[in-house]
Structure formats: C-alpha cells, structure tokens
XYZ file of C-alpha atoms in Angstrom:
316
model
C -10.380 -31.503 -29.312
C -10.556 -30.424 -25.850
C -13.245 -28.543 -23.864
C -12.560 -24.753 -22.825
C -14.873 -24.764 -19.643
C -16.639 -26.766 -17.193
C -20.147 -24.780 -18.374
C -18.827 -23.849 -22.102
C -20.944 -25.081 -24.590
C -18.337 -24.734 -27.236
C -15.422 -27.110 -28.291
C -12.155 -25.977 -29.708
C -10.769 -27.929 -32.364
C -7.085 -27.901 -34.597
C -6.191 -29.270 -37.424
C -3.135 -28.722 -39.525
C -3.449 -27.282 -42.948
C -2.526 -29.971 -45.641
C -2.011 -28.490 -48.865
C 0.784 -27.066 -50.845
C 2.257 -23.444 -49.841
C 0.522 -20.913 -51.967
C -1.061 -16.960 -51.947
C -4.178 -17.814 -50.583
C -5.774 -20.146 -47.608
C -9.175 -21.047 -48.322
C -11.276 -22.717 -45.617
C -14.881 -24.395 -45.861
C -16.543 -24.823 -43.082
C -19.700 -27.604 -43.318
C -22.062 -27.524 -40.712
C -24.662 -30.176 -39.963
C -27.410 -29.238 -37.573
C -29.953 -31.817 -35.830
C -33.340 -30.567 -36.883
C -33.992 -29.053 -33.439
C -30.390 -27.361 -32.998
C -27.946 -25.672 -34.927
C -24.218 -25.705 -34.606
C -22.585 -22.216 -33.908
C -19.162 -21.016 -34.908
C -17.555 -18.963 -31.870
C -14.413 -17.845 -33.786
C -11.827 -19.025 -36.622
C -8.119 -19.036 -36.038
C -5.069 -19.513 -38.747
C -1.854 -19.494 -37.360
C 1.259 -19.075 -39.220
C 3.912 -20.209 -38.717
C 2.645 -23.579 -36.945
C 3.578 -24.187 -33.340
C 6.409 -24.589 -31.731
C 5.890 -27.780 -30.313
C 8.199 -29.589 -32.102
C 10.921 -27.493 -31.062
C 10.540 -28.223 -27.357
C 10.984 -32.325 -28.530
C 14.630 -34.159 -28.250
C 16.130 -33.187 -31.548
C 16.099 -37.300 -32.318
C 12.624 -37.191 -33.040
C 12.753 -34.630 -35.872
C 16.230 -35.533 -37.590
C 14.282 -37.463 -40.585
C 12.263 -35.016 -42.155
C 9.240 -36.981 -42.899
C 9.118 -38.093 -38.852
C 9.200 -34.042 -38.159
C 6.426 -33.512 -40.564
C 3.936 -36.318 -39.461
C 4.923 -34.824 -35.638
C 4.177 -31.360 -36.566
C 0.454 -32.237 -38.008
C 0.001 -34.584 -34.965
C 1.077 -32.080 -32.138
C -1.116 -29.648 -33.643
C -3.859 -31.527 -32.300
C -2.920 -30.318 -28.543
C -1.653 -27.362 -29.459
C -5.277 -25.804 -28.900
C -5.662 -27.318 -25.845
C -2.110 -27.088 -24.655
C -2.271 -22.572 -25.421
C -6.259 -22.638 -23.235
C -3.856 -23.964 -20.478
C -1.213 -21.529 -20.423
C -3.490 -18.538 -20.840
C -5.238 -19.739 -17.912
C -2.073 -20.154 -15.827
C -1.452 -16.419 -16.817
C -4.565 -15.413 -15.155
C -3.871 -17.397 -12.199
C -0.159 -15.504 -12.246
C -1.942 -12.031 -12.118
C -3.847 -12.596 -9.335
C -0.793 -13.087 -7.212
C 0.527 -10.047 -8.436
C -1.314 -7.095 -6.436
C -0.905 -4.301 -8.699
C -2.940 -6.215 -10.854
C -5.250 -8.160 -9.149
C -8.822 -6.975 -9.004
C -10.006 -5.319 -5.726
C -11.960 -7.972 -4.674
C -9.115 -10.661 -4.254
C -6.647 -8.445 -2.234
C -7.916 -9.512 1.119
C -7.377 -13.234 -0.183
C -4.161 -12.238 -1.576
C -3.369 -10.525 2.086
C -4.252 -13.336 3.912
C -1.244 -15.364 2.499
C 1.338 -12.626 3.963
C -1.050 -12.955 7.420
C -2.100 -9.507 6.958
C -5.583 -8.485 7.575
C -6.332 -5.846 5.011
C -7.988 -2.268 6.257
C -10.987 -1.246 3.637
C -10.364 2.291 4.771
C -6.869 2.525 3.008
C -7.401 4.081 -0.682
C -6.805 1.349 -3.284
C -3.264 1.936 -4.283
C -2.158 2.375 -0.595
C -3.688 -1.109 -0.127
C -1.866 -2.546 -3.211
C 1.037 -1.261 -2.444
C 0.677 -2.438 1.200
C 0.768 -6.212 0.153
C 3.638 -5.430 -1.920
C 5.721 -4.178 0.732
C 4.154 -6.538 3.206
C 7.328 -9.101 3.479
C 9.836 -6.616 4.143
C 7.268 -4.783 6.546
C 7.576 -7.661 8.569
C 11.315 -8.511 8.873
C 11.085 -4.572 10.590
C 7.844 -4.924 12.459
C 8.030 -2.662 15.783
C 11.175 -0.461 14.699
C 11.111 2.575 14.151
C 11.672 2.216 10.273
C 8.700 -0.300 10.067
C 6.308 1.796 12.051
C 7.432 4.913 9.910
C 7.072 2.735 6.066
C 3.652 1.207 7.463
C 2.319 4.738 8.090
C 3.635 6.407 5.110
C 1.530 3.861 2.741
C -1.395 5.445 4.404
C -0.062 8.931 4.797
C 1.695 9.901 1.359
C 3.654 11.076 3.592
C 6.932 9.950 5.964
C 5.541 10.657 9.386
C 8.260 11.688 12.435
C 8.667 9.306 14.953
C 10.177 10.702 18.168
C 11.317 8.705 20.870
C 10.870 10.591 24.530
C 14.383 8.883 25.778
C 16.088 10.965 22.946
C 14.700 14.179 24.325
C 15.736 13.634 28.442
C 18.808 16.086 28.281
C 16.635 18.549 26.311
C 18.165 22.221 28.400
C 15.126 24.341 29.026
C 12.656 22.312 29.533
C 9.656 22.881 30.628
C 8.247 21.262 33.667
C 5.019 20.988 35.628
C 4.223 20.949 39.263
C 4.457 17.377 39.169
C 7.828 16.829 37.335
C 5.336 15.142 34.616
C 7.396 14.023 31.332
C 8.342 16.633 28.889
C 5.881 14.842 26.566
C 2.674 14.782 28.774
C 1.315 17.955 27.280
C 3.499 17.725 24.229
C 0.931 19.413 21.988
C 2.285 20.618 18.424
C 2.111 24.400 18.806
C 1.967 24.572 22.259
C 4.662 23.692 25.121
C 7.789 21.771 23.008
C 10.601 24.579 22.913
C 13.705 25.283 20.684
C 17.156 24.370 22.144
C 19.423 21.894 23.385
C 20.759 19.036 21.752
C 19.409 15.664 21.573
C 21.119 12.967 23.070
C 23.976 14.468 23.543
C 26.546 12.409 26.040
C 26.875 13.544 29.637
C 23.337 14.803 29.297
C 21.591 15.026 32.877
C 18.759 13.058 33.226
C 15.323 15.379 33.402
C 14.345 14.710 36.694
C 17.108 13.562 39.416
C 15.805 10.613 40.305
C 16.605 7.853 37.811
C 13.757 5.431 38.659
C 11.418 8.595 37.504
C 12.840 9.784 34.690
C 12.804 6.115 33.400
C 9.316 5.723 34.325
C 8.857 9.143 32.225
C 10.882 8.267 29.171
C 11.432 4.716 28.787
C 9.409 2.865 25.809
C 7.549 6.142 24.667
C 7.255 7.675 21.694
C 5.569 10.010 19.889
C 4.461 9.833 16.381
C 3.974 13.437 14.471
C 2.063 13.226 11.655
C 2.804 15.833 8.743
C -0.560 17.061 8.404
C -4.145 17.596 9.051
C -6.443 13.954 9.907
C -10.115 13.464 10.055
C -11.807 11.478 12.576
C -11.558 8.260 10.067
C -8.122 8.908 9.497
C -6.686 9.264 12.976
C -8.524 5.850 13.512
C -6.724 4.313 11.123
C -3.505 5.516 12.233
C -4.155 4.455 15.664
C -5.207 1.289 15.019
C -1.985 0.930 12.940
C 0.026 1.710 16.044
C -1.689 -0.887 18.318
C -1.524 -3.778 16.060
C 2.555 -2.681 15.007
C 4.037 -1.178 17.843
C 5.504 -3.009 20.439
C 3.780 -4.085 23.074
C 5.412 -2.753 26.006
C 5.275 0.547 24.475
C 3.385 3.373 25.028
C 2.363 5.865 21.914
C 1.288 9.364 21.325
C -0.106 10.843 18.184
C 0.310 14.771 17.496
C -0.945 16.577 14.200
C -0.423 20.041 12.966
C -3.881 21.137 13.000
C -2.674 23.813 15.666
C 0.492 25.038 14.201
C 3.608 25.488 15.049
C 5.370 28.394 16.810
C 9.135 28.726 17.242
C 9.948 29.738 20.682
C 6.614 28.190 21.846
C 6.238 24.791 20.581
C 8.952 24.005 17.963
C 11.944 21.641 17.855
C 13.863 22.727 14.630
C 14.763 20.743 12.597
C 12.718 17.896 14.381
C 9.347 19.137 14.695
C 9.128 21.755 12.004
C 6.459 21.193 9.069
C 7.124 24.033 6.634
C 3.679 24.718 4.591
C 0.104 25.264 5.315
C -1.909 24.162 8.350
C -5.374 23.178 8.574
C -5.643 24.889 12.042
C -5.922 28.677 10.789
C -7.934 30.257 8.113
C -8.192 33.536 5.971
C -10.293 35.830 7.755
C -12.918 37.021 5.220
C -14.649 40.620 5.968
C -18.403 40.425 7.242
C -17.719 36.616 7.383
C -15.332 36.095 10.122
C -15.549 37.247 14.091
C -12.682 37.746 16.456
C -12.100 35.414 19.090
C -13.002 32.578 16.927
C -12.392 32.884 13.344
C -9.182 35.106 14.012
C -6.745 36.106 16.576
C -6.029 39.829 16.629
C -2.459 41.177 17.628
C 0.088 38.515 19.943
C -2.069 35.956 21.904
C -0.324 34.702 25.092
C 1.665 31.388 25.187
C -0.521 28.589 25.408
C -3.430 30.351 23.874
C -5.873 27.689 21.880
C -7.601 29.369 18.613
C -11.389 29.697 19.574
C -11.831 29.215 22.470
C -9.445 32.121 24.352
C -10.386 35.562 23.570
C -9.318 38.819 24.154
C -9.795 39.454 28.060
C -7.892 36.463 28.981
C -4.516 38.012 28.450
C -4.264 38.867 24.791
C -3.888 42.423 23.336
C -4.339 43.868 20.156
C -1.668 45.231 18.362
C-alpha cells in the first residue's frame, strides 16, 4: 500500500492473484463505508503476466521454485508503488527535454544553460534555442555562432560580412571624407559589383594604414535575408549586443530597399534572389507616382517615396 500524492485522497493497493490458472478472473470487491462516508473505487488493474521484479533479483533467490513463488506474491506488494515512482521520474525526464516541455518551464529549463530566454521568439525557435544552446556557446562571438543564433530567429541563414574582407574592393566608392566603404552601406544603394575579396597584394582603401584600420578593423555587417518589423529588428539587435564581441562594432542592413546590380550589389555576396518588401504592384486609380511607383530610370541613389520626378529622374 503506498500513497500516490501528498493531497490524494486515494490509496493504491496490490495483491497477487492466488488461485489456479483458468479462462476467467473473477474479482469481488467488498466495501465497508463509515455511516458518514463512503469508500470510492478510482480504477481496477489486472496485470498479466506479473511483474518483473523477480527477474531483476540474484538468480540464488529464485533457484527453488517454491522460494520464487512466495517472492513473486511478496514483491507484488511494491510493485504498485515501485511503477507510481518510475512514471513520475518520466515526467521529471520530459521536462528536461525542451521539445517537450510545456511553455511555461522553458525559461527554468534556460536558466540551467545561463541563457535568459526572449518571449518574443515564436515557440519552436525558443525550443529549439535551448537545444542548440551548448554548442551555441563553445562558438559564442564567431562568425558561425552569431550566424546559427540568428537563424533560430530568422528561418533563415543571415550574411555576415566582415568590412576587413572588403578593403581591396577596386572601385570603390568614396566620400569627401575617405569615410569606410561601409558607412553608407545601404542594401540597394552605394555597394558596387567588382573586385575580389581579399585577394593578396590587395592595397589597403585609404593609404594611410592607421585609417584604414580605424575604418575596417572589428566591423561587420550583418545582412538579413528579408523584410523586419520594428519588433523584429529589436530582437535582432539585441541578439548582436549580448553575442557579439565586445570590441566590435555592428551594422544591420535589410532588403526592404532592393537590390540593384551596378548600384548596390555584391554578387554572389549580397544578392537575395526573390521578392522584396520595399516595392509594390502599382494598382490603377489606387496608386500615385512619386510614391507608390517610380516611372522610367530613377537616378542612382534615388530612395522610393520620397524623390520624385524633378529631382533628376525621367520617364521613359
């Protein structure tokens, strides 16, 4: 007899069944109330064949066969008892396990990796997360770890650029104040298609060394694959600041713009073939030029909706 709860009110109870082997098991149950309270009968379990107890015994203690048959009616006592506490350690097993645990217990199950779980990542980014979490870690701040991290959140692998990589880039473009190639490195708007990357013998951009190291060194750049909302560029920020390196410094593009070979395209490094949330269908009677649309070839540099057609573009 053993209880199943702190707060059950019911009792299990085994007994072994001690009659010949036959067709049929017939069981009377007598029940004996107090006047005030009546006994209740939660379920009724037969179990054939018997437990297994016996089995997990030295093999001395069932050589004789009537020792083996007084142990098997005895263990079947605890054998109640002894099943209540294995199903319970099962339960306790599936709440280490995330892709099984219930929502609620992930943060607690997070907090044994030390990560502090985001409640904006969808449920099976967040399960997945803890799964991962261990060999997140062993790569925290490389460029693999930074790229797995963000594609739980993503669906998505995101491209992570680093600006020393793109110092012998021929053709670039500079500003007035020999800024880095990445300070208006907009998707879609300045990058342009040519030169190799990190190719040896490269030139520095800039002739002094100190600057282009001051330009370049520790930056990176971190394009993401598609279109983010104001909740989901948090996230991927904040994702950056608690994972990259500390000595770094980060910049996040998008494609909500576009991309435009010739313009602001690296193939093969930048390009994101498929649609763009930056653009959309003109509809007739719906849409007006200048900031629905862009009629005919708009000059380089030239930001949907807010150019328009006197500032240097021409139709047709």
């Amino acid at each position: 007899m053993g209880a199943v709860g702190a707060h059950d009110a019911f009792e299990t109870y085994e007994a072994p069944v001690l009659a010949a082997p036959g067709r049929f098991l017939w069981v009377t149950l007598e029940l004996h109330g107090t006047g005030r309270a009546s006994p209740r009968v939660r379920s009724l379990r037969a179990e054939h064949p018997s437990h297994d107890l016996l089995r997990r015994l030295p093999k001395t203690f069932s050589r004789d066969e009537r020792i083996a048959a007084f142990l098997r009616r005895y263990l079947s006592l605890f054998d109640g008892a002894l099943g209540e506490l294995e199903s319970r350690a099962d339960a306790r097993a599936i709440l280490l396990d995330p892709h099984a645990a219930p929502e609620e217990v992930l943060p607690w199950l997070a907090s044994f990796l030390g990560l502090a779980l985001d409640e904006r990542w969808p449920l099976p980014a967040r399960r997945q997360l803890i799964a991962e979490t261990p060999q997140l870690w062993r790569a925290r701040g490389t460029v693999a770890g930074l790229s797995r991290f963000l594609e739980l959140y993503l669906g998505r692998a995101p491209v992570i650029v680093e600006h020393y990589r793109l110092r012998g880039l021929g053709g670039a473009l500079l500003t007035d104040e020999q800024s880095s190639l990445f300070a208006g490195a907009v998707v879609g708007a300045n990058l342009r298609v040519g030169g190799a990357v990190g190719r040896p013998g490269d030139e520095p951009l800039s002739g002094d060394a100190a600057s282009a190291f001051e330009t370049h060194a520790h930056r990176f750049t971190v394009l993401v694959p598609g279109v983010l909302d104001v909740n989901g560029m948090d996230v991927v920020r904040d994702v950056l600041e608690a994972h990259r390196p500390a000595h770094t410094v980060v910049e996040i593009c998008t494609v909500a713009s576009g991309m435009r070979v010739g313009i602001g395209l690296h193939v093969g490094l930048l390009a994101a073939i498929g649609r763009t949330g930056g653009f959309r269908t003109l509809q007739l009677g719906a849409s007006r030029v200048g900031r629905d649309g862009i009629v005919g070839r708009p000059a380089a540099g030239a930001v949907l909706g807010v150019d328009s057609l006197r500032d240097g573009m021409r139709v047709g």
